């Protein structure tokens, strides 16, 4: 900017003629602005100074070395840097629309939530984050969808670990906000209640209901209600407590490799393992015990699923109307019957507690993993330790209907976990929970990756945990 009035066209020049701002030079072919000293146009590669193709003096066949094809990214990146915006990694353009797409080349821009890895350090771990982990998790948007609508949160409490996984319902509004709100709210509430001495089952139920309220509060109206599934897991003393609403799952993967026990049948159902005779939907007063009694809890030996899906398929199997294979092959297989959200009605979380008889891994995951590896034995075989071995993924899941599914909208291909073990290596979760989480995500991606994939891995028994800090979650940039 200048204070010289002769620079203003309204005032004219010193000799009385009208002043005009000189036009910026442009490429004669593509009309992109060029700058003094440039030999070639950075947009189309035309050699500046040469006439446009087809004009007199230009031969029909291009001369060797007369023109080059050059990306316009460098010029656009300089402009973006000058404006303070993050440029598109493909073309360097600075104009990114509200949905995250470059307005110049159309590329969807990478998001912080596309791939997340988090870990909880054990007591005595190095300040730089190296050393043993008491739990770890990974979340990836997969290969099909444009964003990650799953969420993950991990937290340490005074006597163990909390993990929460939530899967946004793709047919709802802003499912990514719903899942993140549920995971972060519940993890913080669980850790606080457990540190205050609340019974794990009571804390699990209270945290799920608080998460449900937080998700419901996101809704502008019942017809525009963000919604999600929910599953949590708590370790405390010699017991594990899980809570869930929807079809996100928790598994016990035994380190002994001694076969599997299937859930959802007769007396192995999580709902039937309550030592006090209460069903999972019955209320109970807080006990205030600082350590849960494990005397009458259901014992965990072989690998098994700890939760039961709130889904159409689970109902059909329970009623004997379809076999498990028939139900999973049905188009309605992944229609859920319970979820968190303003349109969910009364939320009644399922809660169950177990006592492992030996070491193993508590796995919490979204259906992006278990769609391919639904059996506990298959999941255990993907990881190291006794009894491990290659598992074949289930057939590609059927297309899910739009109504009441934990599915995300269409999108582009996802990336993969960075630093995952090479080849067929199978990390031992007890020694490397983050490596185990990466491996499970990688297997789901290799099997098709058609959904968002989220896993939390908690070795059991856990090494000592440090004093509790804020929960680690997918809300944080990593």
CSV table of C-alpha atoms in Angstrom, one decimal:
chain,number,residue,atom,x,y,z
A,1,UNK,CA,0.0,0.0,0.0
A,2,UNK,CA,1.2,3.5,-0.8
A,3,UNK,CA,0.2,7.0,0.3
A,4,UNK,CA,1.0,8.5,-3.2
A,5,UNK,CA,-2.3,9.7,-4.6
A,6,UNK,CA,-1.0,9.2,-8.1
A,7,UNK,CA,-1.2,5.5,-7.4
A,8,UNK,CA,-4.9,5.8,-7.1
A,9,UNK,CA,-6.8,5.6,-10.4
A,10,UNK,CA,-9.3,8.1,-9.1
A,11,UNK,CA,-6.7,10.8,-8.9
A,12,UNK,CA,-4.9,10.3,-12.2
A,13,UNK,CA,-1.2,10.6,-12.9
A,14,UNK,CA,1.0,13.6,-12.7
A,15,UNK,CA,0.6,14.3,-16.4
A,16,UNK,CA,-3.2,14.3,-16.2
A,17,UNK,CA,-3.8,10.9,-17.7
A,18,UNK,CA,-5.8,8.3,-15.9
A,19,UNK,CA,-3.8,5.8,-13.8
A,20,UNK,CA,-4.4,2.1,-14.0
A,21,UNK,CA,-3.0,-0.9,-12.1
A,22,UNK,CA,-0.9,-2.9,-14.5
A,23,UNK,CA,-2.1,-6.4,-15.3
A,24,UNK,CA,-0.2,-9.3,-13.8
A,25,UNK,CA,1.5,-11.4,-16.5
A,26,UNK,CA,-0.2,-14.7,-17.3
A,27,UNK,CA,0.7,-17.8,-19.2
A,28,UNK,CA,-0.6,-17.5,-22.8
A,29,UNK,CA,-1.9,-21.1,-22.7
A,30,UNK,CA,-3.6,-21.6,-19.3
A,31,UNK,CA,-3.8,-17.9,-18.2
A,32,UNK,CA,-2.3,-18.8,-14.8
A,33,UNK,CA,-0.4,-15.9,-13.2
A,34,UNK,CA,3.4,-16.2,-13.7
A,35,UNK,CA,6.2,-14.2,-12.0
A,36,UNK,CA,9.2,-12.4,-13.4
A,37,UNK,CA,12.2,-14.7,-14.0
A,38,UNK,CA,10.1,-17.9,-14.6
A,39,UNK,CA,11.0,-19.9,-17.7
A,40,UNK,CA,8.1,-22.3,-17.6
A,41,UNK,CA,4.5,-22.0,-16.4
A,42,UNK,CA,4.2,-24.0,-13.2
A,43,UNK,CA,0.5,-24.8,-13.9
A,44,UNK,CA,0.7,-26.2,-17.5
A,45,UNK,CA,4.4,-26.5,-18.2
A,46,UNK,CA,4.4,-24.2,-21.2
A,47,UNK,CA,7.7,-22.5,-21.9
A,48,UNK,CA,7.1,-18.8,-21.4
A,49,UNK,CA,8.0,-16.6,-24.3
A,50,UNK,CA,7.0,-19.3,-26.8
A,51,UNK,CA,3.7,-18.7,-28.7
A,52,UNK,CA,0.8,-20.8,-27.7
A,53,UNK,CA,0.4,-24.1,-29.6
A,54,UNK,CA,-1.3,-23.7,-32.9
A,55,UNK,CA,-0.2,-20.1,-33.4
A,56,UNK,CA,2.3,-19.2,-36.1
A,57,UNK,CA,5.8,-20.1,-35.3
A,58,UNK,CA,4.8,-23.2,-33.3
A,59,UNK,CA,5.5,-26.5,-35.0
A,60,UNK,CA,2.9,-29.2,-35.0
A,61,UNK,CA,5.2,-31.6,-33.3
A,62,UNK,CA,6.6,-30.4,-30.0
A,63,UNK,CA,10.4,-29.8,-30.0
A,64,UNK,CA,12.5,-31.9,-27.7
A,65,UNK,CA,13.0,-29.9,-24.6
A,66,UNK,CA,10.8,-27.1,-25.7
A,67,UNK,CA,8.2,-27.8,-22.9
A,68,UNK,CA,8.1,-29.7,-19.7
A,69,UNK,CA,5.2,-31.0,-17.7
A,70,UNK,CA,5.5,-29.6,-14.2
A,71,UNK,CA,3.2,-29.8,-11.2
A,72,UNK,CA,1.6,-26.6,-10.0
A,73,UNK,CA,2.0,-27.8,-6.4
A,74,UNK,CA,5.2,-25.8,-5.6
A,75,UNK,CA,3.6,-22.5,-6.6
A,76,UNK,CA,0.4,-23.3,-4.8
A,77,UNK,CA,2.2,-24.4,-1.7
A,78,UNK,CA,4.1,-21.1,-1.6
A,79,UNK,CA,0.9,-19.2,-1.8
A,80,UNK,CA,-0.7,-21.4,0.9
A,81,UNK,CA,2.4,-21.0,3.1
A,82,UNK,CA,2.1,-17.2,2.7
A,83,UNK,CA,-1.5,-17.3,3.7
A,84,UNK,CA,-0.8,-19.5,6.7
A,85,UNK,CA,-3.1,-22.4,5.5
A,86,UNK,CA,-2.1,-26.0,5.3
A,87,UNK,CA,-1.8,-26.9,1.6
A,88,UNK,CA,-3.3,-29.9,-0.1
A,89,UNK,CA,-0.7,-32.6,-0.2
A,90,UNK,CA,-1.6,-33.5,-3.8
A,91,UNK,CA,-1.8,-30.2,-5.6
A,92,UNK,CA,-0.7,-27.6,-3.0
A,93,UNK,CA,-4.0,-25.8,-3.2
A,94,UNK,CA,-5.0,-23.7,-0.1
A,95,UNK,CA,-8.8,-23.8,-0.6
A,96,UNK,CA,-10.2,-26.6,1.4
A,97,UNK,CA,-14.0,-26.8,1.7
A,98,UNK,CA,-16.0,-27.5,4.9
A,99,UNK,CA,-16.1,-31.2,4.2
A,100,UNK,CA,-12.4,-31.5,4.0
A,101,UNK,CA,-12.0,-31.7,0.2
A,102,UNK,CA,-9.5,-29.6,-1.9
A,103,UNK,CA,-11.5,-27.2,-4.1
A,104,UNK,CA,-8.7,-27.4,-6.7
A,105,UNK,CA,-8.1,-31.2,-7.2
A,106,UNK,CA,-10.9,-32.7,-5.2
A,107,UNK,CA,-8.6,-34.8,-2.9
A,108,UNK,CA,-10.0,-35.5,0.6
A,109,UNK,CA,-7.6,-34.0,3.0
A,110,UNK,CA,-5.9,-36.3,5.7
A,111,UNK,CA,-7.6,-35.9,9.1
A,112,UNK,CA,-6.0,-36.4,12.5
A,113,UNK,CA,-8.5,-39.1,13.3
A,114,UNK,CA,-7.9,-41.2,10.2
A,115,UNK,CA,-5.4,-43.3,12.1
A,116,UNK,CA,-4.9,-43.0,15.9
A,117,UNK,CA,-2.6,-44.9,18.2
A,118,UNK,CA,-2.6,-44.4,22.0
A,119,UNK,CA,-1.0,-46.2,24.9
A,120,UNK,CA,-1.0,-46.0,28.7
A,121,UNK,CA,2.5,-46.3,30.2
A,122,UNK,CA,3.3,-48.6,33.1
A,123,UNK,CA,4.6,-47.2,36.3
A,124,UNK,CA,8.3,-46.3,35.9
A,125,UNK,CA,8.1,-45.9,32.1
A,126,UNK,CA,10.4,-43.3,30.6
A,127,UNK,CA,9.2,-39.7,30.4
A,128,UNK,CA,9.5,-39.8,26.6
A,129,UNK,CA,6.9,-42.6,26.4
A,130,UNK,CA,9.2,-45.5,25.9
A,131,UNK,CA,9.0,-48.6,28.1
A,132,UNK,CA,6.2,-50.9,29.1
A,133,UNK,CA,2.5,-50.2,28.4
A,134,UNK,CA,-0.4,-51.3,30.6
A,135,UNK,CA,-2.8,-50.9,27.6
A,136,UNK,CA,-2.8,-49.7,24.1
A,137,UNK,CA,-5.3,-49.0,21.3
A,138,UNK,CA,-5.5,-48.2,17.6
A,139,UNK,CA,-8.2,-46.8,15.4
A,140,UNK,CA,-8.3,-46.6,11.6
A,141,UNK,CA,-10.9,-45.3,9.2
A,142,UNK,CA,-10.4,-48.3,6.9
A,143,UNK,CA,-10.4,-48.4,3.1
A,144,UNK,CA,-14.0,-47.5,2.2
A,145,UNK,CA,-15.1,-44.5,4.2
A,146,UNK,CA,-14.1,-40.9,4.1
A,147,UNK,CA,-13.8,-40.4,7.8
A,148,UNK,CA,-13.3,-42.4,11.0
A,149,UNK,CA,-16.5,-42.5,13.0
A,150,UNK,CA,-15.2,-44.8,15.7
A,151,UNK,CA,-13.7,-43.5,18.9
A,152,UNK,CA,-11.4,-44.9,21.6
A,153,UNK,CA,-10.4,-43.8,25.1
A,154,UNK,CA,-8.0,-45.3,27.6
A,155,UNK,CA,-7.5,-44.2,31.2
A,156,UNK,CA,-5.7,-45.5,34.3
A,157,UNK,CA,-7.3,-45.6,37.7
A,158,UNK,CA,-5.7,-46.3,41.0
A,159,UNK,CA,-6.0,-50.1,40.7
A,160,UNK,CA,-6.2,-50.9,37.0
A,161,UNK,CA,-7.2,-49.7,33.5
A,162,UNK,CA,-10.3,-48.4,31.7
A,163,UNK,CA,-11.0,-48.8,28.0
A,164,UNK,CA,-14.0,-47.5,26.0
A,165,UNK,CA,-14.8,-48.0,22.4
A,166,UNK,CA,-17.7,-46.4,20.5
A,167,UNK,CA,-18.8,-46.8,17.0
A,168,UNK,CA,-20.9,-44.0,15.4
A,169,UNK,CA,-24.2,-45.1,13.8
A,170,UNK,CA,-23.7,-44.0,10.2
A,171,UNK,CA,-27.4,-43.4,9.5
A,172,UNK,CA,-27.5,-40.8,12.2
A,173,UNK,CA,-26.4,-37.2,12.2
A,174,UNK,CA,-22.7,-36.4,13.1
A,175,UNK,CA,-21.9,-40.0,14.2
A,176,UNK,CA,-18.3,-39.1,14.7
A,177,UNK,CA,-19.2,-36.5,17.4
A,178,UNK,CA,-21.4,-39.1,19.1
A,179,UNK,CA,-18.8,-41.7,19.4
A,180,UNK,CA,-16.1,-39.3,20.6
A,181,UNK,CA,-18.4,-37.8,23.1
A,182,UNK,CA,-19.4,-41.3,24.5
A,183,UNK,CA,-15.8,-42.6,24.7
A,184,UNK,CA,-14.3,-39.5,26.3
A,185,UNK,CA,-17.2,-39.0,28.8
A,186,UNK,CA,-17.3,-42.6,29.9
A,187,UNK,CA,-13.6,-43.0,30.3
A,188,UNK,CA,-13.3,-40.0,32.5
A,189,UNK,CA,-16.3,-40.9,34.5
A,190,UNK,CA,-15.2,-44.5,35.0
A,191,UNK,CA,-11.7,-43.5,36.2
A,192,UNK,CA,-13.1,-40.9,38.6
A,193,UNK,CA,-15.7,-43.3,40.1
A,194,UNK,CA,-13.3,-46.1,40.5
A,195,UNK,CA,-10.8,-43.8,42.2
A,196,UNK,CA,-13.6,-42.7,44.5
A,197,UNK,CA,-14.1,-46.3,45.6
A,198,UNK,CA,-17.2,-47.2,43.6
A,199,UNK,CA,-17.9,-50.8,42.8
A,200,UNK,CA,-16.8,-51.6,39.2
A,201,UNK,CA,-20.2,-52.8,38.1
A,202,UNK,CA,-21.9,-49.7,39.5
A,203,UNK,CA,-19.3,-47.4,38.1
A,204,UNK,CA,-19.6,-49.1,34.7
A,205,UNK,CA,-23.4,-48.7,34.6
A,206,UNK,CA,-23.2,-45.1,35.8
A,207,UNK,CA,-20.5,-44.2,33.3
A,208,UNK,CA,-22.6,-45.7,30.4
A,209,UNK,CA,-25.6,-43.7,31.4
A,210,UNK,CA,-23.6,-40.5,31.7
A,211,UNK,CA,-22.2,-41.1,28.2
A,212,UNK,CA,-25.8,-41.7,27.0
A,213,UNK,CA,-26.8,-38.4,28.4
A,214,UNK,CA,-23.9,-36.6,26.8
A,215,UNK,CA,-24.6,-38.1,23.4
A,216,UNK,CA,-28.3,-37.3,23.7
A,217,UNK,CA,-27.5,-33.7,24.5
A,218,UNK,CA,-25.8,-33.4,21.0
A,219,UNK,CA,-29.2,-33.7,19.3
A,220,UNK,CA,-30.9,-30.6,17.9
A,221,UNK,CA,-34.1,-32.7,17.8
A,222,UNK,CA,-35.0,-36.4,18.1
A,223,UNK,CA,-35.1,-36.7,14.3
A,224,UNK,CA,-31.6,-35.4,14.0
A,225,UNK,CA,-29.9,-37.3,16.8
A,226,UNK,CA,-26.3,-38.3,16.7
A,227,UNK,CA,-25.9,-41.9,18.0
A,228,UNK,CA,-23.4,-44.6,18.6
A,229,UNK,CA,-22.7,-48.0,20.1
A,230,UNK,CA,-20.8,-48.4,23.3
A,231,UNK,CA,-18.6,-50.9,25.1
A,232,UNK,CA,-16.3,-50.4,28.1
A,233,UNK,CA,-13.9,-52.6,30.1
A,234,UNK,CA,-12.4,-52.2,33.5
A,235,UNK,CA,-9.6,-54.2,35.2
A,236,UNK,CA,-9.4,-54.1,39.0
A,237,UNK,CA,-7.7,-56.6,41.2
A,238,UNK,CA,-8.3,-60.1,39.9
A,239,UNK,CA,-11.5,-59.2,38.0
A,240,UNK,CA,-12.7,-57.8,34.7
A,241,UNK,CA,-15.9,-55.8,34.3
A,242,UNK,CA,-17.5,-55.1,30.9
A,243,UNK,CA,-20.5,-52.9,30.0
A,244,UNK,CA,-22.1,-52.4,26.6
A,245,UNK,CA,-25.0,-51.1,24.5
A,246,UNK,CA,-25.1,-52.1,20.8
A,247,UNK,CA,-22.8,-54.4,18.9
A,248,UNK,CA,-19.3,-53.3,19.9
A,249,UNK,CA,-17.7,-56.2,21.7
A,250,UNK,CA,-15.3,-57.3,24.4
A,251,UNK,CA,-13.3,-60.6,24.3
A,252,UNK,CA,-11.2,-62.6,26.6
A,253,UNK,CA,-8.1,-64.1,24.8
A,254,UNK,CA,-6.5,-66.7,27.0
A,255,UNK,CA,-2.7,-66.9,27.0
A,256,UNK,CA,-2.9,-70.6,27.6
A,257,UNK,CA,-4.2,-71.4,24.2
A,258,UNK,CA,-6.5,-74.1,25.6
A,259,UNK,CA,-9.4,-73.8,23.2
A,260,UNK,CA,-12.4,-71.5,23.4
A,261,UNK,CA,-15.8,-71.2,25.2
A,262,UNK,CA,-18.6,-69.6,23.1
A,263,UNK,CA,-20.7,-66.9,24.7
A,264,UNK,CA,-24.4,-66.4,24.1
A,265,UNK,CA,-25.5,-70.0,24.9
A,266,UNK,CA,-27.1,-71.3,28.1
A,267,UNK,CA,-25.1,-70.7,31.3
A,268,UNK,CA,-22.1,-69.1,29.5
A,269,UNK,CA,-24.1,-66.0,28.7
A,270,UNK,CA,-22.7,-62.8,30.3
A,271,UNK,CA,-26.1,-62.0,31.6
A,272,UNK,CA,-26.2,-65.2,33.5
A,273,UNK,CA,-22.9,-64.7,35.3
A,274,UNK,CA,-24.1,-62.1,37.7
A,275,UNK,CA,-23.3,-63.5,41.2
A,276,UNK,CA,-26.0,-61.5,42.9
A,277,UNK,CA,-28.9,-62.9,40.8
A,278,UNK,CA,-29.6,-59.5,39.2
A,279,UNK,CA,-30.0,-59.3,35.5
A,280,UNK,CA,-27.8,-56.8,33.5
A,281,UNK,CA,-30.7,-54.3,33.3
A,282,UNK,CA,-31.6,-54.3,37.0
A,283,UNK,CA,-30.4,-51.6,39.2
A,284,UNK,CA,-28.3,-52.1,42.4
A,285,UNK,CA,-26.9,-49.8,45.1
A,286,UNK,CA,-23.3,-48.9,45.1
A,287,UNK,CA,-21.3,-51.0,47.6
A,288,UNK,CA,-18.4,-48.7,48.1
A,289,UNK,CA,-16.1,-51.7,48.2
A,290,UNK,CA,-12.5,-50.7,47.3
A,291,UNK,CA,-11.8,-54.2,45.9
A,292,UNK,CA,-14.4,-56.4,44.2
A,293,UNK,CA,-15.0,-59.9,45.6
A,294,UNK,CA,-14.1,-62.5,43.1
A,295,UNK,CA,-15.5,-65.5,44.9
A,296,UNK,CA,-18.7,-66.1,43.0
A,297,UNK,CA,-17.8,-64.5,39.7
A,298,UNK,CA,-17.9,-66.4,36.4
A,299,UNK,CA,-14.4,-67.8,35.8
A,300,UNK,CA,-12.6,-67.1,32.6
A,301,UNK,CA,-10.4,-69.9,31.3
A,302,UNK,CA,-10.6,-70.4,27.5
A,303,UNK,CA,-10.9,-67.6,25.1
A,304,UNK,CA,-14.4,-66.3,24.6
A,305,UNK,CA,-16.6,-63.4,23.7
A,306,UNK,CA,-17.7,-61.5,26.9
A,307,UNK,CA,-20.6,-59.4,25.4
A,308,UNK,CA,-23.7,-60.1,23.5
A,309,UNK,CA,-24.7,-57.9,20.6
A,310,UNK,CA,-27.9,-55.8,20.8
A,311,UNK,CA,-28.7,-56.7,17.2
A,312,UNK,CA,-31.3,-58.3,15.0
A,313,UNK,CA,-29.0,-61.3,14.3
A,314,UNK,CA,-28.5,-62.0,18.0
A,315,UNK,CA,-32.3,-61.9,18.6
A,316,UNK,CA,-32.9,-64.4,15.7
A,317,UNK,CA,-30.3,-66.8,17.0
A,318,UNK,CA,-31.6,-66.5,20.6
A,319,UNK,CA,-35.1,-67.3,19.4
A,320,UNK,CA,-33.9,-70.3,17.4
A,321,UNK,CA,-35.3,-68.8,14.2
A,322,UNK,CA,-31.9,-68.8,12.5
A,323,UNK,CA,-28.6,-70.4,13.0
A,324,UNK,CA,-25.7,-68.1,13.7
A,325,UNK,CA,-24.3,-68.6,10.2
A,326,UNK,CA,-27.8,-67.8,8.7
A,327,UNK,CA,-28.2,-64.7,10.8
A,328,UNK,CA,-24.8,-63.3,10.0
A,329,UNK,CA,-25.4,-63.8,6.3
A,330,UNK,CA,-28.8,-62.0,6.4
A,331,UNK,CA,-29.0,-58.4,5.1
A,332,UNK,CA,-30.3,-57.4,8.6
A,333,UNK,CA,-27.4,-58.9,10.4
A,334,UNK,CA,-26.0,-55.7,11.6
A,335,UNK,CA,-29.2,-53.8,12.4
A,336,UNK,CA,-28.7,-52.8,16.0
A,337,UNK,CA,-31.5,-52.8,18.6
A,338,UNK,CA,-29.9,-50.6,21.2
A,339,UNK,CA,-27.7,-47.6,21.0
A,340,UNK,CA,-26.8,-44.3,22.7
A,341,UNK,CA,-28.6,-41.2,21.4
A,342,UNK,CA,-31.6,-38.9,21.9
A,343,UNK,CA,-33.7,-41.3,19.8
A,344,UNK,CA,-32.6,-44.5,21.7
A,345,UNK,CA,-35.4,-44.5,24.3
A,346,UNK,CA,-34.5,-45.7,27.7
A,347,UNK,CA,-30.8,-46.8,27.8
A,348,UNK,CA,-30.2,-50.0,29.9
A,349,UNK,CA,-26.6,-50.9,29.8
A,350,UNK,CA,-25.6,-54.6,30.1
A,351,UNK,CA,-22.9,-55.2,32.8
A,352,UNK,CA,-21.0,-58.4,33.6
A,353,UNK,CA,-17.9,-59.3,35.7
A,354,UNK,CA,-15.5,-62.1,35.3
A,355,UNK,CA,-12.6,-63.7,37.1
A,356,UNK,CA,-9.8,-64.9,34.9
A,357,UNK,CA,-8.1,-68.1,36.0
A,358,UNK,CA,-4.9,-67.3,34.2
A,359,UNK,CA,-3.1,-64.7,32.1
A,360,UNK,CA,-4.6,-63.4,28.9
A,361,UNK,CA,-5.7,-60.3,27.1
A,362,UNK,CA,-8.9,-58.2,27.4
A,363,UNK,CA,-9.8,-57.0,23.9
A,364,UNK,CA,-12.4,-54.3,23.2
A,365,UNK,CA,-13.3,-53.6,19.6
A,366,UNK,CA,-15.7,-52.2,17.1
A,367,UNK,CA,-17.3,-54.4,14.4
A,368,UNK,CA,-14.7,-53.3,11.9
A,369,UNK,CA,-12.5,-56.0,13.4
A,370,UNK,CA,-15.0,-58.7,14.5
A,371,UNK,CA,-16.8,-58.6,11.2
A,372,UNK,CA,-13.8,-60.4,9.8
A,373,UNK,CA,-12.7,-62.4,12.9
A,374,UNK,CA,-15.9,-63.0,15.0
A,375,UNK,CA,-14.6,-66.0,16.9
A,376,UNK,CA,-12.4,-65.5,20.0
A,377,UNK,CA,-10.2,-68.3,18.8
A,378,UNK,CA,-9.5,-66.5,15.5
A,379,UNK,CA,-8.6,-63.3,17.2
A,380,UNK,CA,-6.3,-65.1,19.6
A,381,UNK,CA,-4.6,-66.8,16.7
A,382,UNK,CA,-3.7,-63.5,15.2
A,383,UNK,CA,-1.5,-62.6,18.2
A,384,UNK,CA,1.6,-64.1,19.7
A,385,UNK,CA,1.9,-66.4,22.7
A,386,UNK,CA,0.8,-70.0,23.2
A,387,UNK,CA,-1.8,-71.4,20.9
A,388,UNK,CA,-1.3,-68.7,18.2
A,389,UNK,CA,-1.5,-69.5,14.5
A,390,UNK,CA,-2.9,-68.0,11.3
A,391,UNK,CA,-6.6,-67.3,11.2
A,392,UNK,CA,-8.7,-67.1,8.1
A,393,UNK,CA,-11.0,-64.0,8.0
A,394,UNK,CA,-14.7,-64.4,7.7
A,395,UNK,CA,-16.3,-63.8,4.3
A,396,UNK,CA,-16.7,-60.1,3.4
A,397,UNK,CA,-19.7,-58.9,5.4
A,398,UNK,CA,-23.0,-58.3,3.6
A,399,UNK,CA,-23.9,-54.7,2.7
A,400,UNK,CA,-25.6,-53.2,5.8
A,401,UNK,CA,-28.9,-51.5,5.5
A,402,UNK,CA,-29.1,-47.7,6.1
A,403,UNK,CA,-31.4,-47.9,9.1
A,404,UNK,CA,-30.0,-48.4,12.6
A,405,UNK,CA,-26.5,-49.7,11.7
A,406,UNK,CA,-23.1,-48.8,13.0
A,407,UNK,CA,-21.9,-47.8,9.6
A,408,UNK,CA,-20.2,-44.8,8.2
A,409,UNK,CA,-20.9,-43.0,4.9
A,410,UNK,CA,-19.1,-43.7,1.7
A,411,UNK,CA,-15.5,-42.5,1.5
A,412,UNK,CA,-12.1,-42.9,0.2
A,413,UNK,CA,-9.4,-45.4,0.9
A,414,UNK,CA,-7.8,-45.4,4.3
A,415,UNK,CA,-4.2,-45.7,5.2
A,416,UNK,CA,-2.7,-48.2,7.6
A,417,UNK,CA,-1.0,-48.3,10.9
A,418,UNK,CA,2.5,-47.0,10.9
A,419,UNK,CA,5.2,-49.2,12.4
A,420,UNK,CA,3.1,-52.4,12.5
A,421,UNK,CA,5.1,-55.6,12.7
A,422,UNK,CA,6.4,-56.8,9.4
A,423,UNK,CA,5.2,-59.9,7.5
A,424,UNK,CA,3.5,-62.5,9.6
A,425,UNK,CA,4.9,-61.5,13.0
A,426,UNK,CA,2.4,-61.9,15.9
A,427,UNK,CA,3.3,-59.7,18.8
A,428,UNK,CA,2.6,-61.0,22.3
A,429,UNK,CA,0.1,-58.6,23.9
A,430,UNK,CA,1.6,-59.0,27.3
A,431,UNK,CA,5.0,-57.7,26.0
A,432,UNK,CA,3.7,-55.3,23.3
A,433,UNK,CA,0.1,-54.3,23.5
A,434,UNK,CA,0.5,-51.5,20.9
A,435,UNK,CA,2.1,-54.0,18.5
A,436,UNK,CA,-0.9,-56.3,19.1
A,437,UNK,CA,-3.4,-53.5,18.4
A,438,UNK,CA,-1.5,-52.6,15.2
A,439,UNK,CA,-1.5,-56.2,14.1
A,440,UNK,CA,-5.3,-56.6,14.6
A,441,UNK,CA,-6.0,-53.4,12.7
A,442,UNK,CA,-3.7,-54.6,9.9
A,443,UNK,CA,-5.4,-57.9,9.6
A,444,UNK,CA,-8.8,-56.2,9.3
A,445,UNK,CA,-7.5,-53.9,6.6
A,446,UNK,CA,-5.9,-56.8,4.8
A,447,UNK,CA,-9.2,-58.7,5.0
A,448,UNK,CA,-11.1,-55.9,3.3
A,449,UNK,CA,-11.2,-52.9,5.6
A,450,UNK,CA,-14.7,-52.0,4.7
A,451,UNK,CA,-15.5,-50.3,8.0
A,452,UNK,CA,-13.8,-48.2,10.6
A,453,UNK,CA,-11.6,-50.4,12.8
A,454,UNK,CA,-10.9,-49.8,16.5
A,455,UNK,CA,-9.3,-52.0,19.1
A,456,UNK,CA,-8.1,-51.7,22.7
A,457,UNK,CA,-5.7,-54.3,24.1
A,458,UNK,CA,-5.3,-54.7,27.8
A,459,UNK,CA,-2.9,-57.4,29.0
A,460,UNK,CA,-4.0,-59.2,32.2
A,461,UNK,CA,-2.7,-59.2,34.8
A,462,UNK,CA,-1.5,-55.7,34.3
A,463,UNK,CA,1.8,-54.2,35.5
A,464,UNK,CA,1.5,-51.4,38.0
A,465,UNK,CA,-0.1,-48.2,36.6
A,466,UNK,CA,1.2,-44.7,37.3
A,467,UNK,CA,-0.9,-42.0,39.1
A,468,UNK,CA,-4.0,-41.2,37.0
A,469,UNK,CA,-3.9,-38.3,34.5
A,470,UNK,CA,-6.4,-37.3,31.9
A,471,UNK,CA,-7.7,-40.1,29.6
A,472,UNK,CA,-6.0,-40.8,26.3
A,473,UNK,CA,-8.4,-40.7,23.5
A,474,UNK,CA,-9.1,-40.2,19.8
A,475,UNK,CA,-9.9,-36.5,20.5
A,476,UNK,CA,-6.2,-35.8,20.9
A,477,UNK,CA,-3.9,-35.2,17.9
A,478,UNK,CA,-1.2,-37.8,17.7
